[in-house]
Coordinates of C-alpha atoms in Angstrom, one line a residue:
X137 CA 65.7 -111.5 55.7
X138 CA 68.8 -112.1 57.7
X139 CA 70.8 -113.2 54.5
X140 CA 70.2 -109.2 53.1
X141 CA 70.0 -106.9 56.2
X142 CA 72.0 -109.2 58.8
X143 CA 70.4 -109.0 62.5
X144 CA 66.7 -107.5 62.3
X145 CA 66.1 -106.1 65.9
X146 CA 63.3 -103.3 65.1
X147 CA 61.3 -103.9 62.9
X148 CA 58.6 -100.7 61.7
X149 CA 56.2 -101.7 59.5
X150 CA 54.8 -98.4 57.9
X151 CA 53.4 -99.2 54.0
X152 CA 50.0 -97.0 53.3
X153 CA 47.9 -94.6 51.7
X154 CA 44.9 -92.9 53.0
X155 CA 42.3 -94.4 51.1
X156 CA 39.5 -93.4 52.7
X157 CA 35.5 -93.7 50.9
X158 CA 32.0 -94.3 51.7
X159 CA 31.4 -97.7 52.3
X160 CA 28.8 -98.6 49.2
X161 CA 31.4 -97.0 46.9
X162 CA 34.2 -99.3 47.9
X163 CA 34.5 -101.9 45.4
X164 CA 36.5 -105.5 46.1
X165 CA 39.7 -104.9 44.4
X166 CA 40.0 -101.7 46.5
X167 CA 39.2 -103.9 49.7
X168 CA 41.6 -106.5 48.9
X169 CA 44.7 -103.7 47.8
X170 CA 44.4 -101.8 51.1
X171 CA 44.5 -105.1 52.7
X172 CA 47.4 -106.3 51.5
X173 CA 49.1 -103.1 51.5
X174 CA 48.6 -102.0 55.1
X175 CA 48.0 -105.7 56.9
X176 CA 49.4 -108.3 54.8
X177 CA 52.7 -106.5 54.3
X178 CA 52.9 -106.3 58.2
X179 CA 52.6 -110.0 58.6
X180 CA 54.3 -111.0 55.9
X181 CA 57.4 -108.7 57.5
X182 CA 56.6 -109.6 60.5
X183 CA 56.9 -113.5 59.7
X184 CA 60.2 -113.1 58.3
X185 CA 62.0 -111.8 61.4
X186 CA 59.6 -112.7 64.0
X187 CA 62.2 -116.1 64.4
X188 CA 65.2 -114.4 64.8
X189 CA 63.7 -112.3 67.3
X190 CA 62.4 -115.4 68.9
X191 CA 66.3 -116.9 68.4
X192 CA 67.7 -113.7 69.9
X193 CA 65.0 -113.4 73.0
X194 CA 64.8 -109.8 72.1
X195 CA 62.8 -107.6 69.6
X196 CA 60.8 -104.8 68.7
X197 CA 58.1 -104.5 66.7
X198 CA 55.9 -101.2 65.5
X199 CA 53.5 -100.6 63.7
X200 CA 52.6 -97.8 62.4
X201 CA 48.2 -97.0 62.2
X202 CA 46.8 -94.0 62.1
X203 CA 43.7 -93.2 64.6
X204 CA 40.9 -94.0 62.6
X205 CA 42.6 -97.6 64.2
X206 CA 40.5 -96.4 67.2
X207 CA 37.9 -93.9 66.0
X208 CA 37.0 -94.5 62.8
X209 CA 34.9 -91.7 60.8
X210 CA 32.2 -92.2 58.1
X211 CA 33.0 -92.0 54.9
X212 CA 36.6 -94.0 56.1
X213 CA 36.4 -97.3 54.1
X214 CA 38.7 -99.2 53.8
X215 CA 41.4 -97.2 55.3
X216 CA 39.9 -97.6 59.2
X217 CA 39.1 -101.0 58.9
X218 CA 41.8 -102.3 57.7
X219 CA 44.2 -100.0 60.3
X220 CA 41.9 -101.3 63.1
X221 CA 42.8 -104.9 61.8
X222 CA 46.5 -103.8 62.0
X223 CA 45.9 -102.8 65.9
X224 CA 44.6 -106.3 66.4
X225 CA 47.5 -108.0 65.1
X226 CA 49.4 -105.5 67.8
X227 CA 47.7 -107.2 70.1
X228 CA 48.0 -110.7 69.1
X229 CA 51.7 -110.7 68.6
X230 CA 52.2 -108.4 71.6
X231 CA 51.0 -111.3 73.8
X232 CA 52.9 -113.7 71.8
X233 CA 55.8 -112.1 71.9
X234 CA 56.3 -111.4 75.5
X235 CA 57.8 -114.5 76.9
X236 CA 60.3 -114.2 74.1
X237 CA 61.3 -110.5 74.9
X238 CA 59.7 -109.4 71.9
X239 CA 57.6 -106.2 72.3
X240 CA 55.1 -105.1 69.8
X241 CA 53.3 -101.6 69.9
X242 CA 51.3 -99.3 67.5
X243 CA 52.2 -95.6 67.1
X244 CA 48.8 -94.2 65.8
X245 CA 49.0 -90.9 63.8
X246 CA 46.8 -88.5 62.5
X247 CA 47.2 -85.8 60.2
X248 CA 50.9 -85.5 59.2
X249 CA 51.8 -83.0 56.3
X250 CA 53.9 -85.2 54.3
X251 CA 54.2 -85.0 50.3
X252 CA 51.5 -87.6 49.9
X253 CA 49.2 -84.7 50.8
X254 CA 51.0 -82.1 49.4
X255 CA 50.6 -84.1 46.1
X256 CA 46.9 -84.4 46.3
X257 CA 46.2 -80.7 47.3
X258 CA 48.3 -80.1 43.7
X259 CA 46.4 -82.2 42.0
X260 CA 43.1 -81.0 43.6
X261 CA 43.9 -77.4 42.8
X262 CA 43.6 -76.0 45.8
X263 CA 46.6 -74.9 48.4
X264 CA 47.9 -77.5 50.7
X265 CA 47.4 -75.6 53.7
X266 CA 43.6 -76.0 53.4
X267 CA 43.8 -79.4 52.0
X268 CA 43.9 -81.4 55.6
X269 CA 40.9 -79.7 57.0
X270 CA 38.6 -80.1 53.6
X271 CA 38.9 -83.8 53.6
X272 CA 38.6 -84.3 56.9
X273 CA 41.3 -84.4 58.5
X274 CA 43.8 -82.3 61.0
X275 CA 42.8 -79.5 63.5
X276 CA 39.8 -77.8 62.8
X277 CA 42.2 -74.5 63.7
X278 CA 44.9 -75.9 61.7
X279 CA 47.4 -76.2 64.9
X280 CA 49.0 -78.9 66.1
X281 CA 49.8 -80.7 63.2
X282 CA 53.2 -82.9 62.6
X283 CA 55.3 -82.4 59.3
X284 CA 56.7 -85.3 58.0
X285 CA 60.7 -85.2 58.6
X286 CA 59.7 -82.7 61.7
X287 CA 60.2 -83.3 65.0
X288 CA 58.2 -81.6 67.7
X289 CA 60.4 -80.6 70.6
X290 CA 59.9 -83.5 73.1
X291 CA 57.2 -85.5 70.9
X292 CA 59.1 -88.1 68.8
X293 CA 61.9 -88.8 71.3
X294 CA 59.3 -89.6 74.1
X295 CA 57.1 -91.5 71.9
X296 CA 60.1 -93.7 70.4
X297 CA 61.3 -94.1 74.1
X298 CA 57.7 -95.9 75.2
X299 CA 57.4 -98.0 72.1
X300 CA 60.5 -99.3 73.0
X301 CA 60.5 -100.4 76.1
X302 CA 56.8 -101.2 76.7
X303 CA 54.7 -104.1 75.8
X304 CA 51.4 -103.3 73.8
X305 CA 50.6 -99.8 73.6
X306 CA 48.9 -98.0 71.1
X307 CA 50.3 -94.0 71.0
X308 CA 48.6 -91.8 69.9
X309 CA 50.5 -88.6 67.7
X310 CA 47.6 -86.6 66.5
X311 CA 47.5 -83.2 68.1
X312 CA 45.1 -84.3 70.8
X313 CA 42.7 -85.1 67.7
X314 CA 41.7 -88.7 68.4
X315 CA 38.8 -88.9 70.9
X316 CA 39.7 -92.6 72.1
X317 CA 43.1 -92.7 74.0

């Protein structure tokens, strides 16, 4: 890793999809991709500059979940599960990674209007505005929400600031959705 991007310092591991299903529809294959998409990746990543960190005495780490991590919904397979697997690993290297100056966190999202679901909702037929709310996710009311590339005033900068300099914490950024904190 150092030989193609030099010095690794933060590391955000964010690869993922919502690919959310009932749980008797969810077939093997679709287990194992969302696993190695959303966790494996993470590890894998995390391996690689995990020792320079260690080398350095200093690191971040963040990984990006969603809340389902925390409050997972029916019809959420495998999506939740393997998020909430992504919170344990938080945890597992968070306390690994203290004595080495290494901090590792979770910054748990919900809803966030990005093209992934703008795609969908035009490939659904239906207008993206509505799209969130029909397949279960965002504000019942529609506020609140985060657009990808948009930054609420005060939200991101604050949020950024605690994963930074803060040992194992999961943040929630869901418009007060999430009913676990």
């Amino acid at each position: 890793m150092t030989e193609a991007f030099g010095r690794v310092d933060i590391l955000v591991n964010n690869a993922g999809t919502s690919n959310a299903h009932p749980f008797e529809t969810v077939t093997d294959s679709q287990w194992q991709e969302d696993i190695d998409l959303k966790l494996f990746a993470a590890i894998r990543l995390t391996r690689l500059a995990w020792p320079q960190m260690k080398e350095n005495n200093w690191g971040r780490v963040i990984n990006v979940l969603n809340v389902g991590a925390k409050a997972p919904r029916p019809n959420s397979a495998p999506t939740s599960v393997t998020r909430a697997a992504g919170m344990a690993l938080t945890k597992v290297l968070a306390g690994e990674g203290a004595p080495h100056g290494i901090l590792v966190n979770a910054l748990l999202v919900g809803f966030i209007e990005s093209d992934q679901w703008v795609q969908r909702a035009a490939k659904a037929g239906v207008a993206a505005q509505g799209f969130p709310r029909q397949h279960g996710q965002g504000n019942p009311d529609g506020t609140r929400r985060h657009r990808a590339g948009v930054r609420q005033r005060g939200v991101l900068p604050g949020v950024g600031c605690r994963l930074l300099h803060h040992r194992h914490r999961h943040i929630n950024v869901d418009g007060d959705r999430c009913p676990v904190v």
